[in-house]
mmCIF file of C-alpha atoms in Angstrom:
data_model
loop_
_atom_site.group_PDB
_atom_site.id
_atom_site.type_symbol
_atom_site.label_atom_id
_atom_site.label_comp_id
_atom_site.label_asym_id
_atom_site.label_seq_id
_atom_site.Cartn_x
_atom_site.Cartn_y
_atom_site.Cartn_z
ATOM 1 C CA UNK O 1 -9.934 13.776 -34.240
ATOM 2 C CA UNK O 2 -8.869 12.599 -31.116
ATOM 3 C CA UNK O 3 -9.253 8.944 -29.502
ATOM 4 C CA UNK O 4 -9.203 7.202 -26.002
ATOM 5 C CA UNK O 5 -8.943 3.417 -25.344
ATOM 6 C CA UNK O 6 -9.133 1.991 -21.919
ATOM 7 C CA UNK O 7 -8.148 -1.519 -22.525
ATOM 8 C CA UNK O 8 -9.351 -3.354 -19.293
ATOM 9 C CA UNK O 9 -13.056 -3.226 -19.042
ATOM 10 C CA UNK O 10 -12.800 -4.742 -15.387
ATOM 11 C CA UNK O 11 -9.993 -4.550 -12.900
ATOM 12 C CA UNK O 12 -10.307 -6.497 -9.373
ATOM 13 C CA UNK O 13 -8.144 -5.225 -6.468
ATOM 14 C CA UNK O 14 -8.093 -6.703 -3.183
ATOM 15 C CA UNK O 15 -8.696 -3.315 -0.381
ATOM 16 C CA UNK O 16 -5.289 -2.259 0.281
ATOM 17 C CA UNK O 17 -3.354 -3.355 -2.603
ATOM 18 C CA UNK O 18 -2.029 -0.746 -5.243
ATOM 19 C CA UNK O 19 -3.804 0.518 -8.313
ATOM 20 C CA UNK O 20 -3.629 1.148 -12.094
ATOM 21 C CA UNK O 21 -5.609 1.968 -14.574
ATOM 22 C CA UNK O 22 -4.073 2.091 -17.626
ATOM 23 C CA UNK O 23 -5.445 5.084 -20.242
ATOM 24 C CA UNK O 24 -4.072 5.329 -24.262
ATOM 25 C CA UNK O 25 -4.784 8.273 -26.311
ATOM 26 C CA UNK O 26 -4.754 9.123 -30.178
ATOM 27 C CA UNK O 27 -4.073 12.768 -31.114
ATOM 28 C CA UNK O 28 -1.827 14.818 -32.940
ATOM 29 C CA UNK O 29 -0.419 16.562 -30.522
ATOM 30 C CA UNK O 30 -0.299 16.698 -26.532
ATOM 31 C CA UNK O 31 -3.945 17.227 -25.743
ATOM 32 C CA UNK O 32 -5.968 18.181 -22.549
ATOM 33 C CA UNK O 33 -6.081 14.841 -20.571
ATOM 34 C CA UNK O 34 -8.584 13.945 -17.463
ATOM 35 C CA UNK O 35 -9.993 11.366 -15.282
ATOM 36 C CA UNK O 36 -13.214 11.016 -14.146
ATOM 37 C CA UNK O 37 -14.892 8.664 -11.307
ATOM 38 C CA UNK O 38 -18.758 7.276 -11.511
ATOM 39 C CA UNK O 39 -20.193 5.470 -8.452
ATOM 40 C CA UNK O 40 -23.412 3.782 -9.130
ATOM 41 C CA UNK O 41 -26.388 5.990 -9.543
ATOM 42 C CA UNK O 42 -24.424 9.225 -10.186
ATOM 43 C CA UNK O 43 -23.136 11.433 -12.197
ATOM 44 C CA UNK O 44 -19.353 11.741 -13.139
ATOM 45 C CA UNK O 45 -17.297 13.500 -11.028
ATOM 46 C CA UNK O 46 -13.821 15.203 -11.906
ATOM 47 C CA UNK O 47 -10.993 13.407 -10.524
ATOM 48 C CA UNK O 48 -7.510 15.288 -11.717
ATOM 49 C CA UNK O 49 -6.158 16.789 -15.339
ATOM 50 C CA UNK O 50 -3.629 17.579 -17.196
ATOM 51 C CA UNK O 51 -2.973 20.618 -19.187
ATOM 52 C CA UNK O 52 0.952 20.730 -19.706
ATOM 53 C CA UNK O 53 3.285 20.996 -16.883
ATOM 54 C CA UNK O 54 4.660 18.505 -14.866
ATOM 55 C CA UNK O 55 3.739 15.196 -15.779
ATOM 56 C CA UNK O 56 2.677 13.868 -12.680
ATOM 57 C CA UNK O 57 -0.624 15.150 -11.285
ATOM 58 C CA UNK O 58 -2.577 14.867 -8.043
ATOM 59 C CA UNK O 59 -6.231 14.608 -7.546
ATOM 60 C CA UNK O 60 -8.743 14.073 -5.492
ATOM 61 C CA UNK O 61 -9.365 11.334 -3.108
ATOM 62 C CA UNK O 62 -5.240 10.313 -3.515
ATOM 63 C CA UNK O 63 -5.354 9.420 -6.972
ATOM 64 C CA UNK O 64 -2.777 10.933 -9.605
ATOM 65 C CA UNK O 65 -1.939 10.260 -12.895
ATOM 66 C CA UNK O 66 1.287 10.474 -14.750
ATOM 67 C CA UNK O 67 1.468 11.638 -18.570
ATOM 68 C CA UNK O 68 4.215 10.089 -20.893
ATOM 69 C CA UNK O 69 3.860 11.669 -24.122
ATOM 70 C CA UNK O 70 5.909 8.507 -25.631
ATOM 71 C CA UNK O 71 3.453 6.012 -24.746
ATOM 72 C CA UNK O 72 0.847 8.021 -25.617
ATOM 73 C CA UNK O 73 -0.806 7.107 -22.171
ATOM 74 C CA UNK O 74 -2.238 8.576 -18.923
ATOM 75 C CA UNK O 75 -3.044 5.959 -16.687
ATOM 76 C CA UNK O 76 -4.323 6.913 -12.991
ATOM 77 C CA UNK O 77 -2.564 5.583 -9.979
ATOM 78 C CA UNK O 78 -3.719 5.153 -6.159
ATOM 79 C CA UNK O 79 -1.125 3.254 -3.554
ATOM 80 C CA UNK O 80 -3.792 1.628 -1.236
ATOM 81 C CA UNK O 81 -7.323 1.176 -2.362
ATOM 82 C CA UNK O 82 -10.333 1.476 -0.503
ATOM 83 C CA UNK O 83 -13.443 -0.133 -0.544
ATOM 84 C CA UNK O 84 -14.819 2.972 -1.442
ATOM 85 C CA UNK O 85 -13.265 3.164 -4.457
ATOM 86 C CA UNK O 86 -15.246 0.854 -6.227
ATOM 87 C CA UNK O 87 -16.963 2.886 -9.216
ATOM 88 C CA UNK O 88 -16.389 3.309 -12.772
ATOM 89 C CA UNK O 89 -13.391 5.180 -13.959
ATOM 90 C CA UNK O 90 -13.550 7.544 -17.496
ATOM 91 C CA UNK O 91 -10.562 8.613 -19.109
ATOM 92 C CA UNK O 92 -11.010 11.213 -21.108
ATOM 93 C CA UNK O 93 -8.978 13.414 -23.854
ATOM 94 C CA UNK O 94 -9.783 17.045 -25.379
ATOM 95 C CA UNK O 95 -8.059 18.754 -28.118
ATOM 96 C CA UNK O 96 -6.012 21.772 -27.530
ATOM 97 C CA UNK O 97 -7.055 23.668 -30.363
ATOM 98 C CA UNK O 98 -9.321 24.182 -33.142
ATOM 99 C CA UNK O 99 -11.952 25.806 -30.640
ATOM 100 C CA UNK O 100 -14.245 23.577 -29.490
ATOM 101 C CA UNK O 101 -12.339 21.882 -26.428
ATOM 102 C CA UNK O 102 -15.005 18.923 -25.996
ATOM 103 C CA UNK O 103 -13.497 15.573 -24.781
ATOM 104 C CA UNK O 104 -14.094 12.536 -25.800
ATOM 105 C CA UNK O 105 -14.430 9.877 -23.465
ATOM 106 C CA UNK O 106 -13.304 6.018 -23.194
ATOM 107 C CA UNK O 107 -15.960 3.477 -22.653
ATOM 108 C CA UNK O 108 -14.791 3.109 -18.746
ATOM 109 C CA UNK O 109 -12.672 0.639 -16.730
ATOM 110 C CA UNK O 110 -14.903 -1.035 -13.832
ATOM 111 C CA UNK O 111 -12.860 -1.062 -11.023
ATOM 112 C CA UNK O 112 -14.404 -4.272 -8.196
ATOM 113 C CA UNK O 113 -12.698 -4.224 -4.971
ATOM 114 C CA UNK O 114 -12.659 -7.332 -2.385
ATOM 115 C CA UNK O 115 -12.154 -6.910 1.063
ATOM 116 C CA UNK D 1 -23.655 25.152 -4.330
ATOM 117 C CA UNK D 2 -26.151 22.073 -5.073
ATOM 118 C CA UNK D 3 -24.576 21.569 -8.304
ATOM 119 C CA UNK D 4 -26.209 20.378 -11.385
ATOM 120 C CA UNK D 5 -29.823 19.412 -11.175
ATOM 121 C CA UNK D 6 -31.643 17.009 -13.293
ATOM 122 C CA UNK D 7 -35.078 16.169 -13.219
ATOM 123 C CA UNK D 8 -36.520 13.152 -13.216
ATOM 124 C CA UNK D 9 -34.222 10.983 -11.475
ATOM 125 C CA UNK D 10 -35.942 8.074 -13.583
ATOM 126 C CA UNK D 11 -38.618 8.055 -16.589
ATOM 127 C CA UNK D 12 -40.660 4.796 -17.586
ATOM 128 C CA UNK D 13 -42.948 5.792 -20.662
ATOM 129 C CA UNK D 14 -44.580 4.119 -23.284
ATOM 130 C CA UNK D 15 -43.519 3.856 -26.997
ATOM 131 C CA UNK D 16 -44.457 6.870 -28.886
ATOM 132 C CA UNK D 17 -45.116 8.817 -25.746
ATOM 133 C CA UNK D 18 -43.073 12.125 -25.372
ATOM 134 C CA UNK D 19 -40.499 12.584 -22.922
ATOM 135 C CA UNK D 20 -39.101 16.008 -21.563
ATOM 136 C CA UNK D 21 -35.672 15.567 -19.664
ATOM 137 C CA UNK D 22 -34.690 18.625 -17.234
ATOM 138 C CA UNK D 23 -31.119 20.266 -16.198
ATOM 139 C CA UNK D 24 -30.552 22.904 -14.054
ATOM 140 C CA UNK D 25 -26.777 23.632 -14.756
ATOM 141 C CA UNK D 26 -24.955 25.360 -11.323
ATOM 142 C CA UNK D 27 -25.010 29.125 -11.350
ATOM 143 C CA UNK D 28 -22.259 31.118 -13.106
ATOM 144 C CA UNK D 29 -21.403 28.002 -15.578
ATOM 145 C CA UNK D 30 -22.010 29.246 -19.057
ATOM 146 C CA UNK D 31 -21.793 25.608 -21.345
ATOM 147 C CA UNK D 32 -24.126 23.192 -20.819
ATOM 148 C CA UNK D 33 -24.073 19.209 -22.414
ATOM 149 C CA UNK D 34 -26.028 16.596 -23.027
ATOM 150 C CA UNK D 35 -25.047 13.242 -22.726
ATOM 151 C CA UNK D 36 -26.595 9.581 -23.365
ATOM 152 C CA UNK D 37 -25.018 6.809 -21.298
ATOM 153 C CA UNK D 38 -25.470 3.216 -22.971
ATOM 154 C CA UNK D 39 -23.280 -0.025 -22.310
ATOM 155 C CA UNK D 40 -23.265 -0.522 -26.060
ATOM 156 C CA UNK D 41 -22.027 3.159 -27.119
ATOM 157 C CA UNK D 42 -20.892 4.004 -23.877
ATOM 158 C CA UNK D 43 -20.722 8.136 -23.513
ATOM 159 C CA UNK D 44 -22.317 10.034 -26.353
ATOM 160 C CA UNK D 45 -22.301 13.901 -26.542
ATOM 161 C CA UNK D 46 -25.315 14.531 -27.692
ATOM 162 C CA UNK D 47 -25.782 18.757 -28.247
ATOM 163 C CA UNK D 48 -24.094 20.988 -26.266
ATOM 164 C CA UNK D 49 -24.788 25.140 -25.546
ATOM 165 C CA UNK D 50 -22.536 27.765 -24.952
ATOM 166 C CA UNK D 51 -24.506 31.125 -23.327
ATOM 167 C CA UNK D 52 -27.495 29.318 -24.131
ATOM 168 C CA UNK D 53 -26.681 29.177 -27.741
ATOM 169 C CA UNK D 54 -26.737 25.619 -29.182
ATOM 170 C CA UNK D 55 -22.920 25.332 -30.678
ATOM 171 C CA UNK D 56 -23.317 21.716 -31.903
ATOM 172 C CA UNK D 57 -25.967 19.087 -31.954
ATOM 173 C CA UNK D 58 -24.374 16.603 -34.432
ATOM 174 C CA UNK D 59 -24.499 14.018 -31.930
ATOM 175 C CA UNK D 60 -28.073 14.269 -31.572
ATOM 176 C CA UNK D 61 -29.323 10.898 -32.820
ATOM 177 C CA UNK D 62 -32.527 11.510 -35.359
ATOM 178 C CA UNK D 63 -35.337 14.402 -35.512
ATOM 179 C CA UNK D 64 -37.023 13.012 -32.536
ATOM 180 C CA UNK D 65 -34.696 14.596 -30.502
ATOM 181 C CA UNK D 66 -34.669 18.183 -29.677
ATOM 182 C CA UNK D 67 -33.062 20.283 -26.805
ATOM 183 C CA UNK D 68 -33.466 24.198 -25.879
ATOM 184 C CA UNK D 69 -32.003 26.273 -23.274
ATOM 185 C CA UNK D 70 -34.247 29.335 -22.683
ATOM 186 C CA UNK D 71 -32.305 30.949 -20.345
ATOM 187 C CA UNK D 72 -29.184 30.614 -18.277
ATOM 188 C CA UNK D 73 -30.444 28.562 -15.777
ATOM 189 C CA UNK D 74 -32.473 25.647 -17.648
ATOM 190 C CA UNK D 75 -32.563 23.473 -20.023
ATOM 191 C CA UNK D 76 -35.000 20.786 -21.366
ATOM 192 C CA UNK D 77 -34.091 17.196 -23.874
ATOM 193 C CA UNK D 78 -37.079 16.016 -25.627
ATOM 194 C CA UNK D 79 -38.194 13.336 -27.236
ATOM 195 C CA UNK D 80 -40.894 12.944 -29.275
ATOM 196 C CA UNK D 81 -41.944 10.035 -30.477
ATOM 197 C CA UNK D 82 -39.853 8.248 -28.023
ATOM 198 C CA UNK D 83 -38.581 4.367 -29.032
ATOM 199 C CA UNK D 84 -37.411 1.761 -26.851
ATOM 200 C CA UNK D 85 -33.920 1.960 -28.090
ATOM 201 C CA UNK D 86 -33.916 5.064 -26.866
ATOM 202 C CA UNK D 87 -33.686 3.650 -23.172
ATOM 203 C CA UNK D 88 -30.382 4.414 -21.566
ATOM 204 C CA UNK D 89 -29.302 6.897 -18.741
ATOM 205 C CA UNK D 90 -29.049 11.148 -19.944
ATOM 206 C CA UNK D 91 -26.884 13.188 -18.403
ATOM 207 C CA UNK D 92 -26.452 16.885 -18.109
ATOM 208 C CA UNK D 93 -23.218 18.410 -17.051
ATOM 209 C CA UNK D 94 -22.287 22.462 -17.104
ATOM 210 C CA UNK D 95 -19.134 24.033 -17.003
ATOM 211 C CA UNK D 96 -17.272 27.551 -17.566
ATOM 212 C CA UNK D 97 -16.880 28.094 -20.599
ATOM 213 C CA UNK D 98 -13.400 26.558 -21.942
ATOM 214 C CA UNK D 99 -11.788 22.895 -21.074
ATOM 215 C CA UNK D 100 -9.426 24.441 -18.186
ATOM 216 C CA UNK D 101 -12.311 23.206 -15.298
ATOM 217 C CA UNK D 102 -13.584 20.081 -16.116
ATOM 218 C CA UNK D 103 -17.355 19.476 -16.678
ATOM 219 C CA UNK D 104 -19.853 19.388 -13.244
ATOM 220 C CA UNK D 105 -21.940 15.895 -14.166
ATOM 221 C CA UNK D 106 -26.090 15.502 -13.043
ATOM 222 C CA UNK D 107 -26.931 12.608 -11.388
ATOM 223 C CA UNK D 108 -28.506 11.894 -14.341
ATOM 224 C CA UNK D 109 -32.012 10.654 -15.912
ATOM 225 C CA UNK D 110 -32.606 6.606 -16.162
ATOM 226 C CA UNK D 111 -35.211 6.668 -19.268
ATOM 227 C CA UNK D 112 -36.874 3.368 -19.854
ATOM 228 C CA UNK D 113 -39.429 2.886 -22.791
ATOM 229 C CA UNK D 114 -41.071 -0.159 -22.912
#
Protein backbone atom coordinates (compact mmCIF):
# COMPACT_ATOMS: atom_id res chain seq x y z
CA UNK A 1 0.00 0.00 0.00
CA UNK A 2 1.02 3.27 -0.73
CA UNK A 3 1.97 6.27 1.76
CA UNK A 4 2.26 10.17 1.78
CA UNK A 5 3.97 12.31 4.48
CA UNK A 6 3.92 16.03 4.37
CA UNK A 7 6.35 16.87 7.03
CA UNK A 8 5.58 20.63 7.77
CA UNK A 9 2.16 21.00 9.17
CA UNK A 10 2.52 24.94 8.86
CA UNK A 11 4.63 26.97 6.51
CA UNK A 12 4.68 31.00 6.84
CA UNK A 13 5.70 33.00 3.73
CA UNK A 14 5.91 36.60 3.62
CA UNK A 15 3.58 37.78 0.03
CA UNK A 16 6.12 37.77 -2.57
CA UNK A 17 8.71 35.50 -1.38
CA UNK A 18 9.18 31.95 -3.03
CA UNK A 19 7.48 28.73 -2.08
CA UNK A 20 7.89 25.02 -1.18
CA UNK A 21 6.11 22.53 -0.02
CA UNK A 22 7.85 19.62 0.42
CA UNK A 23 5.74 16.08 -0.39
CA UNK A 24 7.42 12.25 0.40
CA UNK A 25 5.83 9.21 -0.88
CA UNK A 26 6.04 5.34 -0.06
CA UNK A 27 5.27 2.95 -2.95
CA UNK A 28 6.69 0.33 -4.86
CA UNK A 29 6.90 1.73 -7.84
CA UNK A 30 6.41 5.30 -9.57
CA UNK A 31 2.80 5.99 -8.73
CA UNK A 32 0.15 8.61 -9.89
CA UNK A 33 1.17 11.79 -7.90
CA UNK A 34 -1.14 15.12 -7.31
CA UNK A 35 -1.63 18.24 -5.47
CA UNK A 36 -4.54 19.58 -4.24
CA UNK A 37 -5.47 23.22 -2.72
CA UNK A 38 -8.34 23.81 0.16
CA UNK A 39 -9.30 27.42 1.04
CA UNK A 40 -11.41 27.66 4.07
CA UNK A 41 -14.94 26.53 3.73
CA UNK A 42 -14.43 24.51 0.51
CA UNK A 43 -13.91 21.71 -1.05
CA UNK A 44 -10.51 20.52 -2.57
CA UNK A 45 -9.67 21.61 -5.71
CA UNK A 46 -7.13 19.93 -8.25
CA UNK A 47 -4.03 21.78 -8.56
CA UNK A 48 -1.51 19.73 -11.13
CA UNK A 49 -0.42 15.75 -11.51
CA UNK A 50 1.78 13.60 -12.51
CA UNK A 51 1.38 10.50 -14.48
CA UNK A 52 4.94 9.78 -16.06
CA UNK A 53 6.55 12.11 -18.40
CA UNK A 54 8.54 14.90 -17.77
CA UNK A 55 9.21 15.49 -14.32
CA UNK A 56 8.38 18.91 -14.00
CA UNK A 57 4.69 19.82 -14.16
CA UNK A 58 2.61 22.99 -14.36
CA UNK A 59 -0.64 23.74 -12.77
CA UNK A 60 -2.96 25.96 -12.05
CA UNK A 61 -2.71 29.29 -10.50
CA UNK A 62 1.48 29.13 -11.30
CA UNK A 63 2.22 26.36 -9.16
CA UNK A 64 4.27 23.20 -10.47
CA UNK A 65 5.75 20.44 -8.99
CA UNK A 66 8.82 18.50 -9.84
CA UNK A 67 9.02 14.54 -9.36
CA UNK A 68 12.44 12.92 -8.38
CA UNK A 69 11.91 9.35 -8.24
CA UNK A 70 15.27 9.17 -5.96
CA UNK A 71 13.97 11.14 -3.22
CA UNK A 72 10.91 9.65 -3.38
CA UNK A 73 9.33 13.25 -3.28
CA UNK A 74 7.00 15.67 -5.13
CA UNK A 75 7.05 18.83 -3.54
CA UNK A 76 5.00 21.86 -5.21
CA UNK A 77 6.73 25.06 -6.08
CA UNK A 78 5.34 28.77 -6.73
CA UNK A 79 8.11 31.79 -7.33
CA UNK A 80 6.07 34.71 -5.77
CA UNK A 81 3.23 34.05 -3.43
CA UNK A 82 0.14 35.78 -3.11
CA UNK A 83 -1.98 36.57 -0.44
CA UNK A 84 -4.38 34.54 -2.01
CA UNK A 85 -2.66 31.64 -1.65
CA UNK A 86 -3.24 31.09 1.77
CA UNK A 87 -5.22 27.62 2.04
CA UNK A 88 -4.40 24.18 2.85
CA UNK A 89 -2.31 22.17 0.50
CA UNK A 90 -2.95 17.99 0.04
CA UNK A 91 -0.49 15.92 -1.49
CA UNK A 92 -1.69 13.06 -2.62
CA UNK A 93 -0.40 9.55 -4.20
CA UNK A 94 -2.42 6.70 -6.20
CA UNK A 95 -1.21 3.42 -7.26
CA UNK A 96 -0.69 2.60 -10.82
CA UNK A 97 -2.03 -0.71 -10.80
CA UNK A 98 -3.91 -3.33 -9.14
CA UNK A 99 -7.29 -1.58 -10.30
CA UNK A 100 -8.58 0.50 -7.95
CA UNK A 101 -6.58 3.89 -8.61
CA UNK A 102 -7.82 5.64 -5.22
CA UNK A 103 -5.24 8.05 -3.63
CA UNK A 104 -4.38 8.41 -0.51
CA UNK A 105 -3.90 11.64 0.87
CA UNK A 106 -1.32 13.42 3.41
CA UNK A 107 -2.74 15.10 6.41
CA UNK A 108 -2.06 18.75 4.67
CA UNK A 109 0.59 21.49 4.96
CA UNK A 110 -1.12 24.93 6.15
CA UNK A 111 0.35 27.39 4.18
CA UNK A 112 -0.09 31.37 6.34
CA UNK A 113 0.98 34.19 4.30
CA UNK A 114 1.95 37.82 5.79
CA UNK A 115 1.76 40.76 3.87
CA UNK B 1 -21.13 23.23 -15.05
CA UNK B 2 -22.00 23.95 -11.18
CA UNK B 3 -19.93 21.14 -10.18
CA UNK B 4 -20.49 18.91 -7.30
CA UNK B 5 -23.37 19.69 -5.03
CA UNK B 6 -23.73 18.85 -1.46
CA UNK B 7 -26.48 19.45 0.68
CA UNK B 8 -26.53 20.77 3.75
CA UNK B 9 -23.80 23.13 3.83
CA UNK B 10 -23.86 22.50 7.76
CA UNK B 11 -25.85 19.91 10.12
CA UNK B 12 -26.20 20.46 14.04
CA UNK B 13 -28.26 17.37 15.43
CA UNK B 14 -28.67 15.76 18.52
CA UNK B 15 -27.11 12.44 19.73
CA UNK B 16 -28.94 9.53 18.44
CA UNK B 17 -30.77 11.61 15.91
CA UNK B 18 -30.35 10.48 12.19
CA UNK B 19 -28.56 12.39 9.74
CA UNK B 20 -28.90 12.14 5.83
CA UNK B 21 -25.89 13.86 3.95
CA UNK B 22 -26.60 14.76 0.09
CA UNK B 23 -24.21 14.84 -3.19
CA UNK B 24 -25.08 15.67 -6.42
CA UNK B 25 -21.89 14.54 -8.37
CA UNK B 26 -21.43 16.85 -11.91
CA UNK B 27 -23.04 15.27 -14.93
CA UNK B 28 -21.15 12.71 -17.04
CA UNK B 29 -18.75 11.70 -13.91
CA UNK B 30 -19.34 8.06 -13.29
CA UNK B 31 -17.33 7.47 -9.54
CA UNK B 32 -18.50 9.06 -6.77
CA UNK B 33 -16.58 9.25 -2.94
CA UNK B 34 -17.18 9.88 0.27
CA UNK B 35 -14.95 11.48 2.45
CA UNK B 36 -14.74 12.49 6.34
CA UNK B 37 -12.45 15.43 7.09
CA UNK B 38 -11.14 15.42 10.86
CA UNK B 39 -7.92 17.24 12.28
CA UNK B 40 -7.19 14.04 14.15
CA UNK B 41 -7.46 11.49 11.05
CA UNK B 42 -7.23 14.03 8.60
CA UNK B 43 -8.83 12.65 5.03
CA UNK B 44 -10.67 9.37 5.29
CA UNK B 45 -12.23 7.60 2.22
CA UNK B 46 -15.05 6.45 3.47
CA UNK B 47 -17.14 4.23 0.46
CA UNK B 48 -16.82 5.02 -2.86
CA UNK B 49 -19.26 4.00 -6.21
CA UNK B 50 -18.40 3.34 -9.55
CA UNK B 51 -21.78 3.53 -12.06
CA UNK B 52 -23.62 3.70 -8.99
CA UNK B 53 -22.33 0.43 -7.80
CA UNK B 54 -20.72 0.59 -4.33
CA UNK B 55 -16.96 -0.85 -5.16
CA UNK B 56 -15.65 -0.45 -1.57
CA UNK B 57 -16.94 0.73 1.73
CA UNK B 58 -14.14 -0.58 4.03
CA UNK B 59 -13.52 2.76 5.20
CA UNK B 60 -16.89 3.17 6.40
CA UNK B 61 -16.45 3.49 10.17
CA UNK B 62 -19.24 1.10 12.05
CA UNK B 63 -22.95 -0.08 10.98
CA UNK B 64 -24.30 3.28 11.67
CA UNK B 65 -23.13 4.36 8.58
CA UNK B 66 -24.71 3.63 5.33
CA UNK B 67 -24.52 5.29 1.80
CA UNK B 68 -26.63 4.54 -1.56
CA UNK B 69 -26.53 5.97 -4.90
CA UNK B 70 -29.90 5.36 -6.65
CA UNK B 71 -29.14 6.72 -9.72
CA UNK B 72 -26.47 8.58 -11.61
CA UNK B 73 -27.09 11.77 -10.38
CA UNK B 74 -27.46 11.37 -6.40
CA UNK B 75 -26.32 10.11 -3.66
CA UNK B 76 -27.21 10.13 0.10
CA UNK B 77 -24.57 9.28 3.60
CA UNK B 78 -26.53 8.33 6.54
CA UNK B 79 -26.21 8.03 9.83
CA UNK B 80 -28.20 6.48 12.12
CA UNK B 81 -27.77 6.64 15.41
CA UNK B 82 -25.49 9.50 14.99
CA UNK B 83 -22.60 10.12 17.98
CA UNK B 84 -20.76 13.12 18.73
CA UNK B 85 -17.53 11.72 17.55
CA UNK B 86 -18.98 11.56 14.55
CA UNK B 87 -18.69 15.49 14.14
CA UNK B 88 -16.25 16.46 11.46
CA UNK B 89 -16.69 17.95 7.87
CA UNK B 90 -18.06 15.09 4.78
CA UNK B 91 -17.17 15.53 1.59
CA UNK B 92 -18.35 14.25 -1.72
CA UNK B 93 -16.21 14.42 -4.77
CA UNK B 94 -17.05 12.65 -8.44
CA UNK B 95 -14.87 11.93 -11.12
CA UNK B 96 -14.58 9.87 -14.55
CA UNK B 97 -14.04 6.86 -13.97
CA UNK B 98 -10.09 6.09 -13.70
CA UNK B 99 -7.24 8.31 -11.77
CA UNK B 100 -6.14 10.17 -15.18
CA UNK B 101 -8.62 13.46 -14.07
CA UNK B 102 -8.36 14.07 -10.66
CA UNK B 103 -11.43 14.01 -8.32
CA UNK B 104 -14.11 17.30 -8.51
CA UNK B 105 -14.41 18.01 -4.41
CA UNK B 106 -18.14 19.41 -2.74
CA UNK B 107 -17.92 22.15 -0.68
CA UNK B 108 -18.64 19.85 1.74
CA UNK B 109 -21.07 19.11 4.88
CA UNK B 110 -19.90 20.59 8.52
CA UNK B 111 -21.84 17.87 10.82
CA UNK B 112 -21.89 18.79 14.45
CA UNK B 113 -23.60 16.45 17.10
CA UNK B 114 -23.80 17.68 20.33
Amino acid sequence: AQSVTQPDIHITVSEGASLELRCNYSYGATPYLFWYVQSPGQGLQLLLKYFSGDTLVQGIKGFEAEFKRSQSSFNLRKPSVHWSDAAEYFCAVAPTSGGSYIPTFGRGTSLIVHP
Amino acid sequence: DAGVIQSPRHEVTEMGQEVTLRCKPISGHNSLFWYRQTMMRGLELLIYFNNNVPIDDSGMPEDRFSAKMPNASFSTLKIQPSEPRDSAVYFCASSLKGIHYGYTFGSGTRLTVV
